[in-house]
Amino acid sequence: MLRSESLIRPQPFLGVEYDVTNRLWKSTTYPYGNVSNRSVGEAFLESMRSLDPNTILEYHYDLKKEKSARDICQESIRVALNLRRLGLEKGDVVVLFTGYTYMTSALTFGALLIGAVVNFFEVQLEQEGLIDVMATIEPSIIFYEESFRHKIESYLDQKTRNSLKYTFLVDGAEADRFREEVLKASSESIYPNFRPMSTINPQEDVAFIVLTSGSTGTPKAIQLSHAAVLNGMYIWWANTDNYEQLNSESVLFSLSPLRWISQLELLLQSAILGVKRICANRAATGSYGLSILKETQPTHIFSVPSFFYEVLLELADDDRNSLQSLKFIQLGGEYPSKTISEKAKLHAPNARLYYSYGMSEVSGSITNDEHISGGKLQPGYQVQVLNDNLEPLGCNEYGRLAVGTPYKFLGYKGVENTEYFLPNGMFLNGDYGYFDRDNILHLLARYADLIRIGGIVLIPKVVESLVMSVPDIQIARLVGSAKSDEGTDQAVCLFLTLQTRSMTSSQHILESVKRVLRSKLQPYECNVIHHVEIIEKFPLTTCGKIDRIALAQLVRRRYLPIDDEVRCKSGF
């Protein structure tokens, strides 16, 4: 049974209002849950001791094994006691350089119970980036899988590691040391009397270090407080309809890799709210992801659009059964194409699809909406819209976004954070959008992705949405690359991928695209788009987002230097 329905069923949204005095929009709903006066470890242990110990909280698909509340609680306490014995202290960083293993929850909560800080590392980082990020995180202990041995050994060979005390291989023939040192059993009498490390200030003490997606370069190390991640846990699925909130019958699954914020928050939901969760050792895309969904029958899933699309492509056109268990499909990271939305509604007839606009820096979602990229602000959030001079704007004025979080964002570890925060404490999050007269947020772009040429500003999403109305287009991305390191003028290309069964000629599709753009854009806006190119597939980041940096590099290689002659060849 769920520990308390009241802890997870949110109060209705009261709305969003414009604060004239402070010139910002704010939610009129207070944040959910009791998160400001306890640590994650305290919340975890309280939950474990109130749940039926036989409650199944995890199903590990790759191993075909379940885990009960008793299993997770005892394993976590065992890990905590052994980490203490090994000399780990409050504030030490514990890195999991793994996929989602059978011991992930125990290692995570065991570390949190002694006040350590947990990081799920980006295992796909190239070696140079790995070394740089490790230097920032400063791990005291690293747990890693055999499949990543070469990366860890290379890291150990190349850098001075003043903070590092231990490394443990968690699987394979050499995992005996891990089992003996970290999983060593304790007397049964210890478990009921174990007390977690308390935190002096849950709003200031760091619980997790989460890495950014790396879509703009080497990932940054986000510091999240205990209060922030607990708040994110409560509001993850929240929506203005109060649709399909979690209950004792819910089953959770994130298709994304372990290092995504979705995995962290669903891990907390499972253990602290008592909800069953599906665990997979790698990103659940394509036939692998579909097999998991068919066999385990989750009700609530999170995915990046590209991963979920690869699952949908595995389905026959008339398949209405494989995804019938789904009730809530949440897509995040980037806005899904019309194709993905339509396929999801076709193949998952019992589900509603929500786009989650959020970021790891805020521990989850800022909005959840069925229809647009944006929506009503989640409980406790505030947002300002600013011009290029960081002056506040009003409704229907486009600008940079600054976010006020329910619980303070602690900044990035190892970097100067001044450029990311305004004097009023709002976080300048790098996005671009506006609020309409109904106080609804509309997300338009990353500020850095705006196309700027000769005083003209073109919003990529506007162009992309127009183009994706052409029936044969699956995804469109408008990308610019600076003509020089010093200048701001850009060469611009519109990249397209086609529907898998498109039989239309490329020439006809390109003419249709140009015709749509000529009818909807001003001539000077069309002239900014120098090239239109159909590609087989988009490059993706390790998190499954479309890699705009890779596309910009492609523009630079293929189309620079650009001159008036090339511009005339664009056909616009």
CSV table of C-alpha atoms in Angstrom, one decimal, residues 243-468:
chain,number,residue,atom,x,y,z
A,243,TYR,CA,-4.6,14.0,-14.4
A,244,GLU,CA,-3.5,10.5,-13.3
A,245,GLN,CA,-1.5,11.3,-10.2
A,246,LEU,CA,0.4,8.4,-8.7
A,247,ASN,CA,-1.4,5.8,-6.6
A,248,SER,CA,-0.8,2.3,-5.3
A,249,GLU,CA,-1.4,0.8,-8.8
A,250,SER,CA,1.0,3.0,-10.6
A,251,VAL,CA,4.2,1.6,-12.3
A,252,LEU,CA,7.0,3.9,-13.2
A,253,PHE,CA,9.6,3.7,-16.0
A,254,SER,CA,12.2,6.1,-17.4
A,255,LEU,CA,13.5,5.1,-20.9
A,256,SER,CA,16.5,7.4,-20.4
A,257,PRO,CA,20.1,6.6,-19.2
A,258,LEU,CA,20.8,6.5,-15.4
A,259,ARG,CA,22.5,10.0,-15.4
A,260,TRP,CA,19.2,11.8,-16.4
A,261,ILE,CA,17.3,13.7,-13.7
A,262,SER,CA,14.3,11.5,-14.6
A,263,GLN,CA,16.0,8.4,-13.2
A,264,LEU,CA,16.9,10.2,-10.0
A,265,GLU,CA,13.4,11.6,-9.3
A,266,LEU,CA,11.7,8.3,-10.2
A,267,LEU,CA,14.1,6.5,-7.9
A,268,LEU,CA,13.0,8.8,-5.1
A,269,GLN,CA,9.3,8.4,-6.0
A,270,SER,CA,9.6,4.6,-5.8
A,271,ALA,CA,11.3,4.5,-2.5
A,272,ILE,CA,9.7,7.4,-0.7
A,273,LEU,CA,6.2,7.2,-2.1
A,274,GLY,CA,6.1,3.5,-2.3
A,275,VAL,CA,5.5,3.1,-6.0
A,276,LYS,CA,6.7,0.2,-8.2
A,277,ARG,CA,9.4,1.1,-10.7
A,278,ILE,CA,10.9,-0.7,-13.7
A,279,CYS,CA,14.7,-0.7,-14.0
A,280,ALA,CA,16.7,-1.3,-17.2
A,281,ASN,CA,20.5,-1.3,-17.4
A,282,ARG,CA,20.7,0.9,-20.5
A,283,ALA,CA,18.6,3.5,-22.5
A,284,ALA,CA,15.4,1.7,-23.4
A,285,THR,CA,15.0,2.5,-27.1
A,286,GLY,CA,14.0,0.5,-30.2
A,287,SER,CA,13.0,-3.1,-29.8
A,288,TYR,CA,14.7,-3.3,-26.4
A,289,GLY,CA,12.5,-0.5,-25.1
A,290,LEU,CA,9.3,-2.0,-26.7
A,291,SER,CA,10.0,-5.4,-25.1
A,292,ILE,CA,10.3,-3.7,-21.7
A,293,LEU,CA,7.0,-1.8,-22.1
A,294,LYS,CA,5.1,-4.9,-23.3
A,295,GLU,CA,6.4,-7.2,-20.6
A,296,THR,CA,6.3,-4.9,-17.6
A,297,GLN,CA,3.2,-2.8,-18.3
A,298,PRO,CA,4.1,0.5,-16.8
A,299,THR,CA,1.5,3.2,-16.3
A,300,HIS,CA,3.8,6.3,-16.2
A,301,ILE,CA,6.8,6.7,-18.5
A,302,PHE,CA,9.3,9.5,-19.2
A,303,SER,CA,11.4,9.6,-22.3
A,304,VAL,CA,13.2,12.0,-24.6
A,305,PRO,CA,11.3,12.1,-27.9
A,306,SER,CA,13.9,10.4,-30.0
A,307,PHE,CA,14.1,7.3,-27.8
A,308,PHE,CA,10.3,7.0,-27.7
A,309,TYR,CA,10.0,7.5,-31.4
A,310,GLU,CA,12.4,4.5,-32.0
A,311,VAL,CA,10.1,2.4,-29.8
A,312,LEU,CA,7.0,3.6,-31.8
A,313,LEU,CA,8.7,2.6,-35.1
A,314,GLU,CA,8.8,-1.0,-33.9
A,315,LEU,CA,5.0,-1.2,-33.7
A,316,ALA,CA,2.8,-2.4,-36.5
A,317,ASP,CA,0.4,0.2,-37.8
A,318,ASP,CA,-2.6,-1.6,-36.3
A,319,ASP,CA,-1.0,-2.4,-32.9
A,320,ARG,CA,-3.2,-1.0,-30.1
A,321,ASN,CA,-2.3,-3.6,-27.5
A,322,SER,CA,1.5,-3.3,-26.8
A,323,LEU,CA,1.2,0.1,-25.0
A,324,GLN,CA,-2.3,-0.2,-23.6
A,325,SER,CA,-1.0,-0.1,-20.0
A,326,LEU,CA,0.3,3.5,-20.4
A,327,LYS,CA,-1.7,6.3,-18.9
A,328,PHE,CA,0.8,9.1,-18.7
A,329,ILE,CA,3.5,9.6,-21.3
A,330,GLN,CA,5.8,12.4,-20.4
A,331,LEU,CA,8.3,13.6,-23.1
A,332,GLY,CA,11.1,16.0,-22.1
A,333,GLY,CA,14.5,17.3,-23.2
A,334,GLU,CA,13.1,18.8,-26.4
A,335,TYR,CA,9.6,19.3,-27.9
A,336,PRO,CA,8.2,16.2,-29.7
A,337,SER,CA,7.4,16.4,-33.4
A,338,LYS,CA,3.8,16.2,-34.6
A,339,THR,CA,4.7,12.7,-36.0
A,340,ILE,CA,5.7,11.4,-32.5
A,341,SER,CA,2.6,12.9,-30.9
A,342,GLU,CA,0.3,11.4,-33.5
A,343,LYS,CA,1.9,8.0,-33.3
A,344,ALA,CA,1.8,8.0,-29.5
A,345,LYS,CA,-1.9,8.8,-29.5
A,346,LEU,CA,-2.5,6.1,-32.1
A,347,HIS,CA,-0.6,3.3,-30.3
A,348,ALA,CA,-1.3,4.2,-26.7
A,349,PRO,CA,-5.1,4.7,-26.7
A,350,ASN,CA,-5.4,4.9,-22.9
A,351,ALA,CA,-2.7,7.5,-22.4
A,352,ARG,CA,-2.3,11.2,-22.5
A,353,LEU,CA,0.9,12.7,-23.7
A,354,TYR,CA,2.5,15.7,-21.8
A,355,TYR,CA,5.5,17.7,-22.8
A,356,SER,CA,7.6,18.5,-19.8
A,357,TYR,CA,9.6,21.7,-20.0
A,358,GLY,CA,12.2,21.6,-17.3
A,359,MET,CA,15.9,21.2,-16.6
A,360,SER,CA,18.2,19.4,-14.2
A,361,GLU,CA,19.0,22.7,-12.5
A,362,VAL,CA,15.5,22.9,-11.1
A,363,SER,CA,15.3,19.2,-10.3
A,364,GLY,CA,12.5,18.5,-12.7
A,365,SER,CA,9.7,20.2,-14.6
A,366,ILE,CA,8.8,23.9,-14.8
A,367,THR,CA,5.6,23.1,-16.8
A,368,ASN,CA,3.7,20.0,-18.0
A,369,ASP,CA,1.3,20.6,-20.9
A,370,GLU,CA,-0.5,18.5,-23.5
A,371,HIS,CA,-0.5,21.1,-26.3
A,372,ILE,CA,2.4,23.4,-26.2
A,373,SER,CA,6.1,23.7,-25.2
A,374,GLY,CA,5.4,25.6,-22.0
A,375,GLY,CA,2.1,26.0,-20.1
A,376,LYS,CA,1.2,27.0,-16.5
A,377,LEU,CA,4.1,27.2,-14.1
A,378,GLN,CA,4.4,24.3,-11.7
A,379,PRO,CA,3.8,25.1,-8.0
A,380,GLY,CA,6.3,27.4,-6.4
A,381,TYR,CA,7.9,28.7,-9.6
A,382,GLN,CA,8.5,32.3,-10.7
A,383,VAL,CA,9.7,33.4,-14.2
A,384,GLN,CA,10.9,36.7,-15.6
A,385,VAL,CA,11.1,37.6,-19.3
A,386,LEU,CA,14.1,39.9,-20.0
A,387,ASN,CA,15.4,41.8,-23.0
A,388,ASP,CA,19.0,41.5,-24.2
A,389,ASN,CA,20.0,44.1,-21.5
A,390,LEU,CA,18.3,41.9,-18.8
A,391,GLU,CA,15.5,44.4,-18.3
A,392,PRO,CA,12.0,42.9,-17.5
A,393,LEU,CA,9.4,42.6,-20.3
A,394,GLY,CA,5.6,42.3,-20.2
A,395,CYS,CA,3.2,39.9,-21.8
A,396,ASN,CA,3.6,38.9,-25.4
A,397,GLU,CA,7.1,40.3,-25.4
A,398,TYR,CA,9.8,37.8,-26.4
A,399,GLY,CA,12.9,37.5,-24.3
A,400,ARG,CA,15.4,35.6,-22.2
A,401,LEU,CA,14.0,33.6,-19.3
A,402,ALA,CA,15.1,33.8,-15.7
A,403,VAL,CA,13.6,31.2,-13.2
A,404,GLY,CA,13.0,31.5,-9.5
A,405,THR,CA,12.8,27.9,-8.1
A,406,PRO,CA,10.7,26.8,-5.1
A,407,TYR,CA,14.0,25.8,-3.3
A,408,LYS,CA,17.2,27.6,-4.2
A,409,PHE,CA,19.4,26.3,-7.0
A,410,LEU,CA,22.9,26.0,-5.5
A,411,GLY,CA,24.7,26.6,-8.7
A,412,TYR,CA,27.4,24.7,-10.7
A,413,LYS,CA,30.3,23.1,-8.9
A,414,GLY,CA,33.8,24.3,-9.8
A,415,VAL,CA,32.8,27.3,-11.9
A,416,GLU,CA,32.1,31.0,-11.4
A,417,ASN,CA,28.3,31.3,-11.1
A,418,THR,CA,27.9,35.0,-11.2
A,419,GLU,CA,26.9,35.0,-14.9
A,420,TYR,CA,24.0,32.6,-14.2
A,421,PHE,CA,22.2,34.6,-11.5
A,422,LEU,CA,20.5,38.0,-11.5
A,423,PRO,CA,20.8,40.4,-8.5
A,424,ASN,CA,17.3,39.3,-7.4
A,425,GLY,CA,18.5,35.6,-7.2
A,426,MET,CA,16.7,34.5,-10.3
A,427,PHE,CA,18.5,31.9,-12.4
A,428,LEU,CA,19.2,32.9,-16.0
A,429,ASN,CA,18.5,29.5,-17.6
A,430,GLY,CA,19.5,30.1,-21.2
A,431,ASP,CA,16.0,29.8,-22.7
A,432,TYR,CA,13.9,32.2,-24.7
A,433,GLY,CA,10.1,32.7,-24.7
A,434,TYR,CA,7.2,34.8,-23.6
A,435,PHE,CA,4.0,34.8,-21.5
A,436,ASP,CA,0.6,35.4,-23.2
A,437,ARG,CA,-2.3,37.3,-21.7
A,438,ASP,CA,-3.5,34.2,-19.9
A,439,ASN,CA,-0.2,33.9,-18.1
A,440,ILE,CA,0.8,30.9,-20.1
A,441,LEU,CA,4.5,30.4,-20.7
A,442,HIS,CA,5.5,29.7,-24.3
A,443,LEU,CA,9.0,28.3,-24.8
A,444,LEU,CA,10.5,29.3,-28.1
A,445,ALA,CA,14.2,28.4,-28.2
A,446,ARG,CA,17.5,28.3,-26.4
A,447,TYR,CA,18.8,31.9,-26.4
A,448,ALA,CA,22.1,30.8,-28.0
A,449,ASP,CA,20.2,29.0,-30.8
A,450,LEU,CA,18.6,32.2,-32.1
A,451,ILE,CA,19.6,33.1,-35.7
A,452,ARG,CA,20.9,36.6,-35.9
A,453,ILE,CA,22.0,38.2,-39.2
A,454,GLY,CA,22.2,41.9,-40.0
A,455,GLY,CA,19.7,42.9,-37.3
A,456,ILE,CA,17.3,40.1,-38.2
A,457,VAL,CA,16.4,37.6,-35.5
A,458,LEU,CA,14.9,34.3,-36.6
A,459,ILE,CA,13.5,31.8,-34.0
A,460,PRO,CA,14.4,28.3,-35.1
A,461,LYS,CA,11.2,26.7,-33.6
A,462,VAL,CA,9.0,29.0,-35.6
A,463,VAL,CA,10.6,27.8,-38.9
A,464,GLU,CA,10.8,24.2,-37.7
A,465,SER,CA,7.1,24.1,-36.8
A,466,LEU,CA,6.1,25.5,-40.2
A,467,VAL,CA,8.2,23.0,-42.0
A,468,MET,CA,7.0,20.0,-40.0
